[in-house]
Amino acid sequence: MALQERLRTLVTHTGPSIEDVRRLGGLDVSYSKDGSRLSAAVVVLDMGTLNVEQVTTYEDTPKFGYVPGLFSFREAPPLLAALENVDPLPDVLLCDGHGIAHPRRFGLACHIGVITGIPTIGVAKQAMIGHYEEPDGPQGSWSPLMDAGKVIGRALRTADNVKPVFVSIGHKISLDTACDIVVHSTPKYRIPQPIRLADQASRHVLRAGTVT
DNA sequence: GCGACAG
DNA sequence: ATCTTGTCGC
């Protein structure tokens, strides 16, 4: 927790505008059913077409348990290991978890951003802290996620009439641009394509290692 | 003290 | 996260 308090002071809220983004990265980690193995995946997509350019995975064993608020210590190491084999690196990374919408304002997306220096966005399926009102039905509708009187993110509708996702900045990006990128990268389903494909890729790796 | 608590 | 069973909708 002390490390998070120190690293959070390095987070910045400005960065590229959506026109500057040529490649988008999606990050996710899957676990074997008994929890003894994990697979981290990075999928790189072309920002304009959303075509897949590269898929990289990294397998390991979990080194840190799941503790709410300390999630990045579990998933950042394998994700950073996978990123070492990615070339060229994406202009922006979409992370499966929160950015500053975190008890100490330093979730997984912030951690990945500060360590790599790459702009990052946090996309979570559930709110961890904060309060919000239900956004309207149409895709792109949003409402602020508030905590302690401050805006820490947004509840964003990524597709018509589906449950919203929770977007917060990770590092080197504005909340407006972060939401623009998330909506742009969600052509059909609730979960942005980069994260959705990373989820599939990481899961497929674990199944490939299963004896059937 | 009690409830909440990303994945 | 992962597992389980069923339902709704395109």
Short mmCIF file of C-alpha atoms (C1' of nucleotides) in Angstrom, two decimals:
data_model
loop_
_atom_site.label_atom_id
_atom_site.label_comp_id
_atom_site.label_asym_id
_atom_site.label_seq_id
_atom_site.Cartn_x
_atom_site.Cartn_y
_atom_site.Cartn_z
CA MET A 1 0.00 0.00 0.00
CA ALA A 2 2.93 2.34 0.73
CA LEU A 3 4.34 1.60 -2.72
CA GLN A 4 0.99 2.48 -4.28
CA GLU A 5 0.92 5.78 -2.40
CA ARG A 6 4.35 6.65 -3.77
CA LEU A 7 3.76 5.55 -7.35
CA ARG A 8 0.43 7.34 -7.63
CA THR A 9 2.21 10.68 -7.48
CA LEU A 10 3.72 9.85 -10.88
CA VAL A 11 0.37 9.46 -12.65
CA THR A 12 -0.46 12.19 -15.20
CA HIS A 13 -3.84 12.99 -16.76
CA THR A 14 -2.86 14.28 -20.18
CA GLY A 15 -1.64 12.50 -23.28
CA PRO A 16 -2.50 11.67 -26.87
CA SER A 17 -5.79 12.59 -28.51
CA ILE A 18 -7.65 9.81 -30.29
CA GLU A 19 -6.26 10.86 -33.69
CA ASP A 20 -2.74 10.14 -32.45
CA VAL A 21 -3.51 6.52 -31.68
CA ARG A 22 -2.46 4.04 -34.38
CA ARG A 23 -2.25 0.83 -32.34
CA LEU A 24 -4.37 -0.29 -29.41
CA GLY A 25 -3.31 -2.97 -26.94
CA GLY A 26 -5.65 -5.16 -24.88
CA LEU A 27 -4.44 -6.90 -21.70
CA ASP A 28 -5.95 -9.70 -19.65
CA VAL A 29 -5.02 -12.65 -17.43
CA SER A 30 -6.76 -16.01 -17.10
CA TYR A 31 -6.30 -18.75 -14.49
CA SER A 32 -6.54 -22.52 -14.57
CA LYS A 33 -9.58 -23.84 -12.70
CA ASP A 34 -7.50 -24.95 -9.75
CA GLY A 35 -5.67 -21.63 -9.66
CA SER A 36 -2.21 -23.16 -10.02
CA ARG A 37 -1.39 -21.60 -13.41
CA LEU A 38 -2.04 -18.31 -15.17
CA SER A 39 -1.75 -16.93 -18.66
CA ALA A 40 -1.29 -13.24 -19.50
CA ALA A 41 -2.15 -12.01 -22.99
CA VAL A 42 -1.50 -8.86 -24.98
CA VAL A 43 -3.42 -8.36 -28.22
CA VAL A 44 -2.48 -5.48 -30.53
CA LEU A 45 -5.13 -4.08 -32.87
CA ASP A 46 -5.09 -1.47 -35.59
CA MET A 47 -7.00 1.54 -34.26
CA GLY A 48 -8.75 2.23 -37.57
CA THR A 49 -9.86 -1.26 -38.58
CA LEU A 50 -9.63 -3.10 -35.24
CA ASN A 51 -7.79 -5.85 -37.13
CA VAL A 52 -5.47 -7.97 -35.00
CA GLU A 53 -1.78 -7.27 -35.60
CA GLN A 54 -0.16 -9.35 -32.87
CA VAL A 55 -1.02 -11.79 -30.09
CA THR A 56 1.45 -12.49 -27.30
CA THR A 57 0.98 -14.69 -24.24
CA TYR A 58 3.03 -15.45 -21.16
CA GLU A 59 2.48 -18.43 -18.85
CA ASP A 60 3.48 -18.64 -15.21
CA THR A 61 2.27 -19.54 -11.75
CA PRO A 62 0.51 -16.93 -9.55
CA LYS A 63 2.98 -15.24 -7.19
CA PHE A 64 0.48 -13.10 -5.26
CA GLY A 65 -3.05 -13.87 -4.07
CA TYR A 66 -6.13 -11.91 -5.03
CA VAL A 67 -6.51 -9.13 -2.50
CA PRO A 68 -8.98 -6.31 -3.30
CA GLY A 69 -6.94 -3.12 -3.64
CA LEU A 70 -3.71 -5.00 -4.31
CA PHE A 71 -4.85 -6.61 -7.52
CA SER A 72 -2.02 -5.16 -9.63
CA PHE A 73 0.60 -7.01 -7.62
CA ARG A 74 -1.02 -10.20 -8.84
CA GLU A 75 -1.54 -9.37 -12.52
CA ALA A 76 0.98 -6.67 -13.45
CA PRO A 77 4.09 -8.90 -13.33
CA PRO A 78 2.85 -11.48 -15.88
CA LEU A 79 1.36 -8.74 -18.07
CA LEU A 80 4.66 -6.83 -18.07
CA ALA A 81 6.46 -10.06 -18.96
CA ALA A 82 4.13 -10.56 -21.92
CA LEU A 83 4.67 -6.94 -23.01
CA GLU A 84 8.41 -7.54 -23.28
CA ASN A 85 7.72 -9.69 -26.33
CA VAL A 86 5.45 -7.16 -28.04
CA ASP A 87 6.88 -5.16 -30.95
CA PRO A 88 5.99 -2.56 -31.91
CA LEU A 89 4.43 -1.47 -28.63
CA PRO A 90 0.87 -0.05 -28.84
CA ASP A 91 0.19 3.68 -28.36
CA VAL A 92 -2.44 2.98 -25.70
CA LEU A 93 -3.15 -0.01 -23.45
CA LEU A 94 -6.63 -1.09 -22.33
CA CYS A 95 -6.44 -2.90 -18.98
CA ASP A 96 -9.03 -5.26 -17.48
CA GLY A 97 -9.45 -3.51 -14.13
CA HIS A 98 -9.53 -0.01 -12.66
CA GLY A 99 -7.15 2.89 -13.06
CA ILE A 100 -7.50 5.69 -10.51
CA ALA A 101 -10.98 4.50 -9.49
CA HIS A 102 -9.23 2.73 -6.63
CA PRO A 103 -9.02 3.20 -2.84
CA ARG A 104 -5.52 4.71 -3.15
CA ARG A 105 -6.04 5.96 -6.71
CA PHE A 106 -3.62 3.39 -8.08
CA GLY A 107 -5.26 0.41 -9.74
CA LEU A 108 -3.85 -2.05 -12.27
CA ALA A 109 -4.03 0.37 -15.22
CA CYS A 110 -2.03 3.00 -13.32
CA HIS A 111 0.57 0.42 -12.33
CA ILE A 112 1.03 -0.80 -15.93
CA GLY A 113 1.16 2.79 -17.17
CA VAL A 114 3.72 4.08 -14.68
CA ILE A 115 6.02 1.08 -15.15
CA THR A 116 5.90 1.08 -18.97
CA GLY A 117 5.42 4.79 -19.63
CA ILE A 118 2.67 3.91 -22.10
CA PRO A 119 -0.73 5.66 -21.85
CA THR A 120 -3.23 3.28 -20.16
CA ILE A 121 -6.98 3.06 -19.60
CA GLY A 122 -8.74 1.06 -16.91
CA VAL A 123 -11.91 -0.80 -17.96
CA ALA A 124 -13.69 -2.71 -15.19
CA LYS A 125 -16.91 -4.70 -15.25
CA GLN A 126 -17.75 -3.75 -11.67
CA ALA A 127 -17.26 -0.59 -9.66
CA MET A 128 -14.86 -0.96 -6.76
CA ILE A 129 -15.45 2.35 -5.03
CA GLY A 130 -17.57 5.40 -5.76
CA HIS A 131 -21.19 6.12 -6.62
CA TYR A 132 -22.90 6.73 -9.93
CA GLU A 133 -26.28 7.03 -11.55
CA GLU A 134 -27.45 4.71 -14.26
CA PRO A 135 -26.50 6.17 -17.65
CA ASP A 136 -29.06 6.33 -20.47
CA GLY A 137 -29.57 3.33 -22.74
CA PRO A 138 -27.79 4.25 -26.00
CA GLN A 139 -24.14 3.35 -26.65
CA GLY A 140 -21.83 6.15 -25.58
CA SER A 141 -24.09 7.37 -22.74
CA TRP A 142 -22.26 7.87 -19.47
CA SER A 143 -22.48 9.22 -15.95
CA PRO A 144 -19.67 10.28 -13.62
CA LEU A 145 -18.26 7.86 -11.06
CA MET A 146 -17.87 9.95 -7.90
CA ASP A 147 -15.90 9.37 -4.72
CA ALA A 148 -15.16 11.84 -1.92
CA GLY A 149 -16.68 14.62 -3.99
CA LYS A 150 -14.41 13.97 -6.96
CA VAL A 151 -14.85 12.43 -10.39
CA ILE A 152 -12.73 9.28 -10.50
CA GLY A 153 -14.13 7.73 -13.67
CA ARG A 154 -17.30 7.07 -15.63
CA ALA A 155 -20.00 4.44 -15.91
CA LEU A 156 -20.00 4.09 -19.70
CA ARG A 157 -22.52 2.30 -21.89
CA THR A 158 -20.40 0.50 -24.48
CA ALA A 159 -23.37 -1.00 -26.33
CA ASP A 160 -27.09 -0.24 -26.41
CA ASN A 161 -28.93 -1.36 -23.28
CA VAL A 162 -26.18 -3.51 -21.78
CA LYS A 163 -24.68 -3.05 -18.32
CA PRO A 164 -22.20 -0.18 -18.29
CA VAL A 165 -18.46 -0.68 -17.84
CA PHE A 166 -16.39 1.51 -15.52
CA VAL A 167 -13.71 3.56 -17.20
CA SER A 168 -10.95 5.41 -15.36
CA ILE A 169 -7.62 6.77 -16.50
CA GLY A 170 -4.54 4.73 -15.88
CA HIS A 171 -1.74 7.04 -16.91
CA LYS A 172 -0.88 9.70 -19.53
CA ILE A 173 -4.44 10.19 -20.85
CA SER A 174 -7.57 12.27 -20.23
CA LEU A 175 -10.87 10.75 -19.14
CA ASP A 176 -12.60 12.17 -22.24
CA THR A 177 -10.10 10.57 -24.60
CA ALA A 178 -10.17 7.33 -22.61
CA CYS A 179 -13.93 7.03 -23.06
CA ASP A 180 -13.72 7.96 -26.75
CA ILE A 181 -11.21 5.16 -27.28
CA VAL A 182 -13.26 2.64 -25.32
CA VAL A 183 -16.42 3.37 -27.32
CA HIS A 184 -14.49 3.33 -30.60
CA SER A 185 -13.01 -0.08 -29.78
CA THR A 186 -16.36 -1.65 -28.87
CA PRO A 187 -18.09 -2.46 -32.19
CA LYS A 188 -20.47 -5.16 -31.02
CA TYR A 189 -20.20 -6.59 -27.52
CA ARG A 190 -20.10 -5.06 -24.05
CA ILE A 191 -16.37 -5.56 -23.59
CA PRO A 192 -13.97 -3.55 -25.80
CA GLN A 193 -12.52 -5.73 -28.56
CA PRO A 194 -8.87 -5.50 -27.42
CA ILE A 195 -9.71 -6.76 -23.90
CA ARG A 196 -12.20 -9.29 -25.21
CA LEU A 197 -9.63 -10.83 -27.54
CA ALA A 198 -6.96 -10.81 -24.84
CA ASP A 199 -9.40 -12.65 -22.58
CA GLN A 200 -9.95 -15.30 -25.25
CA ALA A 201 -6.25 -15.62 -26.08
CA SER A 202 -5.20 -16.06 -22.46
CA ARG A 203 -7.93 -18.62 -21.85
CA HIS A 204 -7.11 -20.62 -24.97
CA VAL A 205 -3.51 -21.00 -23.84
CA LEU A 206 -4.56 -22.66 -20.59
CA ARG A 207 -6.94 -25.01 -22.38
CA ALA A 208 -4.20 -25.96 -24.85
CA GLY A 209 -2.13 -27.19 -21.90
CA THR A 210 -4.97 -29.35 -20.58
CA VAL A 211 -4.95 -33.09 -21.20
CA THR A 212 -8.25 -34.17 -22.74
"C1'" DG B 1 -18.69 -1.51 14.71
"C1'" DC B 2 -20.57 -2.82 9.91
"C1'" DG B 3 -20.61 -3.35 5.14
"C1'" DA B 4 -17.88 -3.24 0.68
"C1'" DC B 5 -14.27 -5.11 -1.67
"C1'" DA B 6 -11.47 -4.73 -9.66
"C1'" DG B 7 -10.02 -9.91 -11.05
"C1'" DA C 1 -10.91 -15.28 -11.68
"C1'" DT C 2 -13.69 -20.10 -12.30
"C1'" DC C 3 -17.91 -23.26 -11.91
"C1'" DT C 4 -23.01 -24.23 -12.80
"C1'" DT C 5 -27.93 -24.27 -14.90
"C1'" DG C 6 -31.24 -22.14 -17.25
"C1'" DT C 7 -33.37 -18.40 -20.08
"C1'" DC C 8 -33.79 -14.77 -23.58
"C1'" DG C 9 -32.91 -12.97 -28.08
"C1'" DC C 10 -30.95 -12.57 -32.71
#
